[in-house]
CSV table of C-alpha atoms in Angstrom, one decimal:
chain,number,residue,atom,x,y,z
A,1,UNK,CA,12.8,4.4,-57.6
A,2,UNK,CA,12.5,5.6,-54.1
A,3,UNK,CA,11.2,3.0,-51.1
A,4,UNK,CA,8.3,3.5,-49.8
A,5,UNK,CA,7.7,1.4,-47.3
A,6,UNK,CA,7.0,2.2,-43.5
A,7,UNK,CA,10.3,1.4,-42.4
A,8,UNK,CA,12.3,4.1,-44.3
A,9,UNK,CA,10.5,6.5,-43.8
A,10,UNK,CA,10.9,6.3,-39.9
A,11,UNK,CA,14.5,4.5,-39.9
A,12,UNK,CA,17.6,5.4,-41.5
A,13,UNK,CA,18.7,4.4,-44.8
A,14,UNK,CA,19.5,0.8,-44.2
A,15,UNK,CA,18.7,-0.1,-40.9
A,16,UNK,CA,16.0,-2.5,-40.1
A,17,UNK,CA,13.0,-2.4,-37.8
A,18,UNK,CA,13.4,-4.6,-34.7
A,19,UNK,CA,11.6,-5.5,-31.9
A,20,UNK,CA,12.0,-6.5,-28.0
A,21,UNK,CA,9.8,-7.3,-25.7
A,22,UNK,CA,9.1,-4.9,-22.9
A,23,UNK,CA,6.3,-5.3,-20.4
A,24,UNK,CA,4.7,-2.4,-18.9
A,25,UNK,CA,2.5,-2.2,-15.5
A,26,UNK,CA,0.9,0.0,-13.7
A,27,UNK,CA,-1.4,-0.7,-10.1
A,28,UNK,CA,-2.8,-3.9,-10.6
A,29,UNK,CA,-2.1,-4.4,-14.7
A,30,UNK,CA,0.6,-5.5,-16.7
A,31,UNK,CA,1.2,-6.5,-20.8
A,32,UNK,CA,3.8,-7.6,-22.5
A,33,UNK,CA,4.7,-5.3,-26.1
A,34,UNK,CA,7.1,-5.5,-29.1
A,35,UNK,CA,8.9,-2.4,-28.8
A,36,UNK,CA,11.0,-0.9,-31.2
A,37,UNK,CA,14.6,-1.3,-30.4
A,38,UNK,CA,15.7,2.4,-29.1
A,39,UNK,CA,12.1,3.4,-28.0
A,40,UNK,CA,12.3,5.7,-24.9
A,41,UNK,CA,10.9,6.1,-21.9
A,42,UNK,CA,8.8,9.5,-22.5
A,43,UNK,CA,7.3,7.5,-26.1
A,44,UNK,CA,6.1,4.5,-23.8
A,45,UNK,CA,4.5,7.0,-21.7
A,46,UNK,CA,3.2,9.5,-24.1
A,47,UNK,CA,1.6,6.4,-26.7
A,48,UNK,CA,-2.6,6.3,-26.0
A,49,UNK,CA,-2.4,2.6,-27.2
A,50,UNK,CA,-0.1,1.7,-24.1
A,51,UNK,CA,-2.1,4.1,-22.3
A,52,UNK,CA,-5.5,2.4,-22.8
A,53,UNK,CA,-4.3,-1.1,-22.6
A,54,UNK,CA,-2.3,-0.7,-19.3
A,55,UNK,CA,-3.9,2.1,-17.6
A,56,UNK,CA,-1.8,5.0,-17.1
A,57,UNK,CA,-2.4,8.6,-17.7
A,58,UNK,CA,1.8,9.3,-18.7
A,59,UNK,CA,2.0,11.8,-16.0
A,60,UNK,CA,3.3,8.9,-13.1
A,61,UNK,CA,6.9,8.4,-11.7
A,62,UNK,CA,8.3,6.2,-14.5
A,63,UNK,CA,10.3,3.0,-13.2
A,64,UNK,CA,12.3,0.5,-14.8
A,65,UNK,CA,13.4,-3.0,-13.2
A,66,UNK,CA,12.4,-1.2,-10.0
A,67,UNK,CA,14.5,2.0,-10.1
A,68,UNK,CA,13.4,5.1,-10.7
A,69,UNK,CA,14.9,6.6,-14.8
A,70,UNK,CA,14.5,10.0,-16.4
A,71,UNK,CA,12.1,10.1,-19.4
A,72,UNK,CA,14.9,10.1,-21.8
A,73,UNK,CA,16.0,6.5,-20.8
A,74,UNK,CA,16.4,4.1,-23.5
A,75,UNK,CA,15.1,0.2,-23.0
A,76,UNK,CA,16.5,-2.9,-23.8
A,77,UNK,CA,15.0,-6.0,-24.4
A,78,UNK,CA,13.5,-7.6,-21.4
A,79,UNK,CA,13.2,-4.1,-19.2
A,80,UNK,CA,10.2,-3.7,-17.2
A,81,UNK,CA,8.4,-0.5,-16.7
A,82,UNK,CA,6.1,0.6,-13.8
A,83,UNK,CA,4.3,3.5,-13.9
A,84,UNK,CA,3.9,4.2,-10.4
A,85,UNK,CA,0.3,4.1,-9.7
A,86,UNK,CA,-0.4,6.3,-6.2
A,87,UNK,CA,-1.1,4.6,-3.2
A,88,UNK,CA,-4.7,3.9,-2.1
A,89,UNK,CA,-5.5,7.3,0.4
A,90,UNK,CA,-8.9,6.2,2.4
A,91,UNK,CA,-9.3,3.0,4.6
B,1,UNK,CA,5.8,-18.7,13.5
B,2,UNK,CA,7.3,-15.9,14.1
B,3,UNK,CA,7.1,-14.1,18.1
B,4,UNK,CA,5.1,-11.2,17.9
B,5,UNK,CA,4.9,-9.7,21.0
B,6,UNK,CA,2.9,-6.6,20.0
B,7,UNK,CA,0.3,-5.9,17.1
B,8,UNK,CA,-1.0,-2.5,16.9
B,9,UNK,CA,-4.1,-1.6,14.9
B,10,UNK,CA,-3.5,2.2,13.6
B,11,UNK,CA,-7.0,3.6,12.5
B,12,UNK,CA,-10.4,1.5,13.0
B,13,UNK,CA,-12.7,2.9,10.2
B,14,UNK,CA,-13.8,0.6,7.3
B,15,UNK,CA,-10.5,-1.4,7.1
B,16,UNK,CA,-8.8,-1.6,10.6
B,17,UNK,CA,-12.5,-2.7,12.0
B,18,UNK,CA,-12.9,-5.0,9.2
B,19,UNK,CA,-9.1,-6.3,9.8
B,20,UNK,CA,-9.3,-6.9,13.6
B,21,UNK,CA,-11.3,-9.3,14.7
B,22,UNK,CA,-10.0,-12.0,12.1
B,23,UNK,CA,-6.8,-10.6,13.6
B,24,UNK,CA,-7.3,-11.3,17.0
B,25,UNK,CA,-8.7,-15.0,16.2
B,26,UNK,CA,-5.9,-15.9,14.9
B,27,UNK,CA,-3.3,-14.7,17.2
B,28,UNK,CA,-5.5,-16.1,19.8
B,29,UNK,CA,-4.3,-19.5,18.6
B,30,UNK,CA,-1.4,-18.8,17.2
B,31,UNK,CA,0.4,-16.6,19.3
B,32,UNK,CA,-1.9,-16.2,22.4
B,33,UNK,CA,0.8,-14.2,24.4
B,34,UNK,CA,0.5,-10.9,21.8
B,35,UNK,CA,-0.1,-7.5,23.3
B,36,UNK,CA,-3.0,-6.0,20.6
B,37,UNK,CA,-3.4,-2.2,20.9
B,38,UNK,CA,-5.7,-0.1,19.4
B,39,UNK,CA,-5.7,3.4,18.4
B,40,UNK,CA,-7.8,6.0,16.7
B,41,UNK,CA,-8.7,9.5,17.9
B,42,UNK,CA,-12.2,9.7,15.7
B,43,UNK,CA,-15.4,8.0,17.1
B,44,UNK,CA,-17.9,5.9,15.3
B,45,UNK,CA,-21.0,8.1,14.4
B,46,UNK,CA,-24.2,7.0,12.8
B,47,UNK,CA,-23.2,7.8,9.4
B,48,UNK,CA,-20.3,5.6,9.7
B,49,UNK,CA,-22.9,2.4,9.5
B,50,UNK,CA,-23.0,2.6,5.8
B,51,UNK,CA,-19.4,0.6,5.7
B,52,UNK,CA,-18.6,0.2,9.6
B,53,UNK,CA,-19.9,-2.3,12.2
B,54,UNK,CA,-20.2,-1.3,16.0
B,55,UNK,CA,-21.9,-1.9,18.8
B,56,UNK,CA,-22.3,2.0,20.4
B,57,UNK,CA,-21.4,5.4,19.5
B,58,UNK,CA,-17.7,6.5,20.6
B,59,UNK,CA,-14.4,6.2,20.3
B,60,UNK,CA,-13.5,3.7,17.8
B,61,UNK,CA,-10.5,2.5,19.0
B,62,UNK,CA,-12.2,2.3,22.9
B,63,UNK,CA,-15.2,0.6,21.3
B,64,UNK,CA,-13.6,-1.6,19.5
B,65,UNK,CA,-11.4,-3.3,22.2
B,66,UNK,CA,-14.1,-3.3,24.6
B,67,UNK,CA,-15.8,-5.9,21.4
B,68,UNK,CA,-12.9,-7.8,20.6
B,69,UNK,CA,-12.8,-8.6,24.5
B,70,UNK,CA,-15.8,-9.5,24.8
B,71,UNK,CA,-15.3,-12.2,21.9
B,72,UNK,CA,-11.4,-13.0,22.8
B,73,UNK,CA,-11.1,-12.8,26.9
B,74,UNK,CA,-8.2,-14.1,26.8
B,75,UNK,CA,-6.0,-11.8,24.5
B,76,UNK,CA,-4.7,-8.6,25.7
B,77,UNK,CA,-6.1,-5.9,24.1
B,78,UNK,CA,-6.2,-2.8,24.9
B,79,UNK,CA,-7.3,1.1,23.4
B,80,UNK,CA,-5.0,4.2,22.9
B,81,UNK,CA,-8.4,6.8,22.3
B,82,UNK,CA,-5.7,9.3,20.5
B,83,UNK,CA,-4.5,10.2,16.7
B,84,UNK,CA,-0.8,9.3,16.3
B,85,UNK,CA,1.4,11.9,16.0
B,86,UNK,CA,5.0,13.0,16.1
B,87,UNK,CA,4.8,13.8,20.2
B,88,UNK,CA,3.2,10.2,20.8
B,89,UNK,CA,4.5,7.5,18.2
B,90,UNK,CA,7.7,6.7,20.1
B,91,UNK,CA,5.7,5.1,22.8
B,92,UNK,CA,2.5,3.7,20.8
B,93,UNK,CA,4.9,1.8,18.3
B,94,UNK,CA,7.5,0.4,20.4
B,95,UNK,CA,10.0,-1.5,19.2
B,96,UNK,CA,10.0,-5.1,18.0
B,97,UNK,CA,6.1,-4.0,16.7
B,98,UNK,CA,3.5,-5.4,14.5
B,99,UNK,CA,1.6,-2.6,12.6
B,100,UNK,CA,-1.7,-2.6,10.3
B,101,UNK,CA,-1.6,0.9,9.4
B,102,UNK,CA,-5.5,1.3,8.7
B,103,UNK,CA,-5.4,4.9,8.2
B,104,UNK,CA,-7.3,7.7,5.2
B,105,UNK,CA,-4.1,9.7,5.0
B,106,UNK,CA,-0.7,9.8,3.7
B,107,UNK,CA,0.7,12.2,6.4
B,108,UNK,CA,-0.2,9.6,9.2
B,109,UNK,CA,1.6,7.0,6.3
B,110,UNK,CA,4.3,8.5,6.1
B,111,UNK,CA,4.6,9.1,10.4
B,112,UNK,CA,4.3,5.6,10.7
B,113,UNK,CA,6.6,4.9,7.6
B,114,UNK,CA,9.4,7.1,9.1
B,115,UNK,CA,9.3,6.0,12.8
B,116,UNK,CA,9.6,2.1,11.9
B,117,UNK,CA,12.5,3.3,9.8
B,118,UNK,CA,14.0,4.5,13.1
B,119,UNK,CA,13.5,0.9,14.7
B,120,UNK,CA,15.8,-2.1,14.7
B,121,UNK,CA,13.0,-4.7,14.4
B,122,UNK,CA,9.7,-3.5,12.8
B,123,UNK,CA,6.6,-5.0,10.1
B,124,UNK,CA,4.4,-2.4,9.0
B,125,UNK,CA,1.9,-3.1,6.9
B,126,UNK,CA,-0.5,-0.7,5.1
B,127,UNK,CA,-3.5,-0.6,3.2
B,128,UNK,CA,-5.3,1.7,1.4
B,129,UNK,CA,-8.4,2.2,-1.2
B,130,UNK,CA,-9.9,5.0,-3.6
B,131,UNK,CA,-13.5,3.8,-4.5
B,132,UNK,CA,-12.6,0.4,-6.0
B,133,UNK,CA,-8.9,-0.3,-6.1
B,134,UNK,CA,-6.2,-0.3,-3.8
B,135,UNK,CA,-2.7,-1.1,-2.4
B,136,UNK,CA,-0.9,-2.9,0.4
B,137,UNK,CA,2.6,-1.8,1.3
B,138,UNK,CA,4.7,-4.4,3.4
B,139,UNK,CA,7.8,-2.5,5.0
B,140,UNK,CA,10.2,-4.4,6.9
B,141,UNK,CA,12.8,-3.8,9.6
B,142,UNK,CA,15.3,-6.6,10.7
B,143,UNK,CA,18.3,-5.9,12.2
B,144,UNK,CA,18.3,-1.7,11.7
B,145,UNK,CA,17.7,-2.3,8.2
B,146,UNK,CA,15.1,-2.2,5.2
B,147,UNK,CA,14.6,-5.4,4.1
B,148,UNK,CA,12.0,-4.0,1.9
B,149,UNK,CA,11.1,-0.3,1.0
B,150,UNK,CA,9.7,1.8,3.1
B,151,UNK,CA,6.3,3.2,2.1
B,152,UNK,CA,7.7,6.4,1.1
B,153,UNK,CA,9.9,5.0,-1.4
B,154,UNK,CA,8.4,5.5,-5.2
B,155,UNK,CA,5.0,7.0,-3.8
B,156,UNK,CA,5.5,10.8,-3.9
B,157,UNK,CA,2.3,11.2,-2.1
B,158,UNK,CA,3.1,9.6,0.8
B,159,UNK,CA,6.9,11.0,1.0
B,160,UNK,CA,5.2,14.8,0.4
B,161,UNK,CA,1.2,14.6,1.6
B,162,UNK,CA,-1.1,16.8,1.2
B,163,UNK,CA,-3.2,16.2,3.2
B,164,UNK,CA,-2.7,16.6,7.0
B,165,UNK,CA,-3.1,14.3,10.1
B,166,UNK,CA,-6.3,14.2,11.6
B,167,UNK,CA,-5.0,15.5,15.0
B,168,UNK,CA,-4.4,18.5,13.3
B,169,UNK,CA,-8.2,18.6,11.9
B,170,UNK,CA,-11.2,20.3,13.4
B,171,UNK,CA,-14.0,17.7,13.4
B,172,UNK,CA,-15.7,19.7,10.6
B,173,UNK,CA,-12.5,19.2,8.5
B,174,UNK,CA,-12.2,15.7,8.8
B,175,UNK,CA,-15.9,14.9,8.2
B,176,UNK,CA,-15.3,17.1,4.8
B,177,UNK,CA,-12.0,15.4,4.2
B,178,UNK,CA,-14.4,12.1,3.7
B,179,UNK,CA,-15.2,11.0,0.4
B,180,UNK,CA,-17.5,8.2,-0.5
B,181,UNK,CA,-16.1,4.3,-0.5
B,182,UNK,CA,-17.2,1.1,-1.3
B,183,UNK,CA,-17.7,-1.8,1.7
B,184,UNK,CA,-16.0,-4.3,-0.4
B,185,UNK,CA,-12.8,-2.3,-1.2
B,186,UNK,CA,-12.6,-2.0,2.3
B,187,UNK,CA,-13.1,-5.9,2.9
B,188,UNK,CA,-10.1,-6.7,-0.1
B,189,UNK,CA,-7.9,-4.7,1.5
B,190,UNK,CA,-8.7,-5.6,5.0
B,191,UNK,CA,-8.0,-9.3,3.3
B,192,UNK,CA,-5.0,-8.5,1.4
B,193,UNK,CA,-3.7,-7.0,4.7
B,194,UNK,CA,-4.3,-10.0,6.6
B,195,UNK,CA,-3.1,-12.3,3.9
B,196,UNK,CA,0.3,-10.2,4.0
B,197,UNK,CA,0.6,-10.7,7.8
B,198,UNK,CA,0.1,-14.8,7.4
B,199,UNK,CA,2.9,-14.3,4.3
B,200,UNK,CA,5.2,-12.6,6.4
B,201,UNK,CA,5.0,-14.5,9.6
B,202,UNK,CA,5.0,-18.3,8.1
B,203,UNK,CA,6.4,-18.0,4.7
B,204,UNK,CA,8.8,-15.0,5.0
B,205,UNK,CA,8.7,-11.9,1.8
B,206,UNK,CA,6.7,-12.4,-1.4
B,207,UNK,CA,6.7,-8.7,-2.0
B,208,UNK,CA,6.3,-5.3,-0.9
B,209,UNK,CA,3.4,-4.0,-2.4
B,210,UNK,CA,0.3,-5.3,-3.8
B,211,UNK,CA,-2.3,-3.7,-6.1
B,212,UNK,CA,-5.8,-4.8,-7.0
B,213,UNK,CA,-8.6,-3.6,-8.9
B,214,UNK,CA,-12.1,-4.6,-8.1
B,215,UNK,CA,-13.5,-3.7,-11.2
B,216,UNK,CA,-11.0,-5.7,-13.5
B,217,UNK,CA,-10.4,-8.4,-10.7
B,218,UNK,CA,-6.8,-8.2,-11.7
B,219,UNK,CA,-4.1,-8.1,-8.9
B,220,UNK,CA,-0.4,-7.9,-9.2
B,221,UNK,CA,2.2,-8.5,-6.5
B,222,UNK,CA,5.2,-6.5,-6.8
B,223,UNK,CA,9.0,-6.9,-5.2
B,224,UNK,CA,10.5,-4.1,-6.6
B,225,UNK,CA,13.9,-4.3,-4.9
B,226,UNK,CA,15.8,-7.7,-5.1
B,227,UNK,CA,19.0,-6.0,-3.2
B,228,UNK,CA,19.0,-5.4,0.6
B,229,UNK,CA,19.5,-2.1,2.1
């Protein structure tokens, strides 16, 4: 009888869904999320639920532990990603 | 404390104006000696009342001093009536310098960001604010080196603006370039800059930018480089 469950359809036969903790920010917000072990850059920025609870649009300079990464970067547990929010342009 | 021999105000719309006279109290006690220079190119008109306190129509940066003298005789203060630009920040922002960049563009930003990056000894601090959030960016020089980022570092806009400096705006451009604010994001960043001058000068780096959204009331400090240049 074939499995079913969520996991293997998305994971490989055998391998087990994991999670870190990542914390995302952008301007003047930041959360804390279980990620999936592997998750990239570009699928933090691309996810609407990230999106709406952090406030980024997905478009920003991506940044993690203060250096600037490509979109294909892959995150480990504890990394910390800044969506560059732009700077303030009127005073 | 640390000396300060010169702060220089850098734009005295809704922010610097708001930024200044707080400013001058306390160096008044604190470091009485300080040369305080203003400059701005643009003059106060009446539709500048909405967000902007002032005594007379004119130059801002002219008006202004001749305020802050009358309430601080014994500071030095004085007014630059002129837009900073390439031909004239050498010898506005000397070294050694104190700067609240108070300024509605990234191409006068990045100007200042770029000549403190030329100077052995410099703090430039600058704020900015869309219609109800907003940013302060602490850059630091010591000893010909960052000791935090400049403002140009991570913020494309600033590094590439779009937009131009006012010198290099008819008056009808600049009035067109001006898009409605909010008094108090002025008065939060004004604060936040202030706040960042005290951390600075007494307590040394807590970070080198700051964000805050008025709508939310969240704020987040950020030191995004532990390693010095």
């Amino acid at each position: 009888m074939t499995n079913t469950t969520t996991e293997s359809i998305f994971l490989p036969q055998g391998q087990t869904l994991e999670h870190m903790p990542i914390k995302v920010s952008c301007g003047p917000t930041e959360h804390e999320f279980e990620m999936p072990i592997g998750i990239t850059v570009e699928s933090v920025a691309t996810n609407p639920y990230y999106r709406e609870i952090v406030g980024f649009k997905g478009n920003e300079t991506s940044v993690v532990n203060g250096q600037p990464v490509a979109r294909d970067y892959v995150l480990s547990p504890g990394d910390r990603v800044e969506m560059m929010k732009e700077a303030g342009e009127k005073a | 404390m640390t000396e300060i021999k010169n702060v220089i105000f850098v734009g005295l719309g809704g922010v610097g104006k708001r930024l200044a006279e707080p400013l001058c109290q306390y160096l008044l006690y604190n470091s009485p000696k300080t040369l305080v220079t203003l400059i701005d190119g643009d003059t106060y008109e009446p539709q500048n009342a909405e967000r902007q306190m002032f005594s007379e129509l004119g130059n801002k940066a002219e008006v202004t001093a001749q305020e802050l003298k009358l309430l601080f005789p014994k500071l030095a203060i004085e007014a630059k009536p002129k837009f900073l630009t390439e031909d004239n920040v050498f010898v506005f922002v000397p070294e050694g310098s104190f700067v609240f960049c108070c300024v509605d563009n990234h191409a006068s930003r990045k100007l200042l960001s770029d000549h403190c990056g030329e100077l052995e000894e410099a703090v430039l601090i600058s704020g900015g604010n869309d219609f109800d959030d907003g940013n302060v960016q602490v850059y630091i020089r010591h000893r010909g080196k960052d000791v935090t980022d400049p403002l140009t570092h991570l913020h494309k806009e600033i590094a590439e603006p779009k937009d131009r400096n006012p010198a290099e705006l008819t008056c009808e451009e600049r009035a067109a370039a001006g898009t409605p604010q909010l008094i108090f994001s002025n008065l939060k960043v004004a604060s936040e800059m202030a706040n960042a001058f005290y951390v600075v000068t007494e307590r040394g780096v807590a970070y080198n930018e700051l964000y805050f959204d008025i709508k939310t009331g969240a704020q987040r400090p950020v030191m995004r480089r532990k390693e010095v240049k």
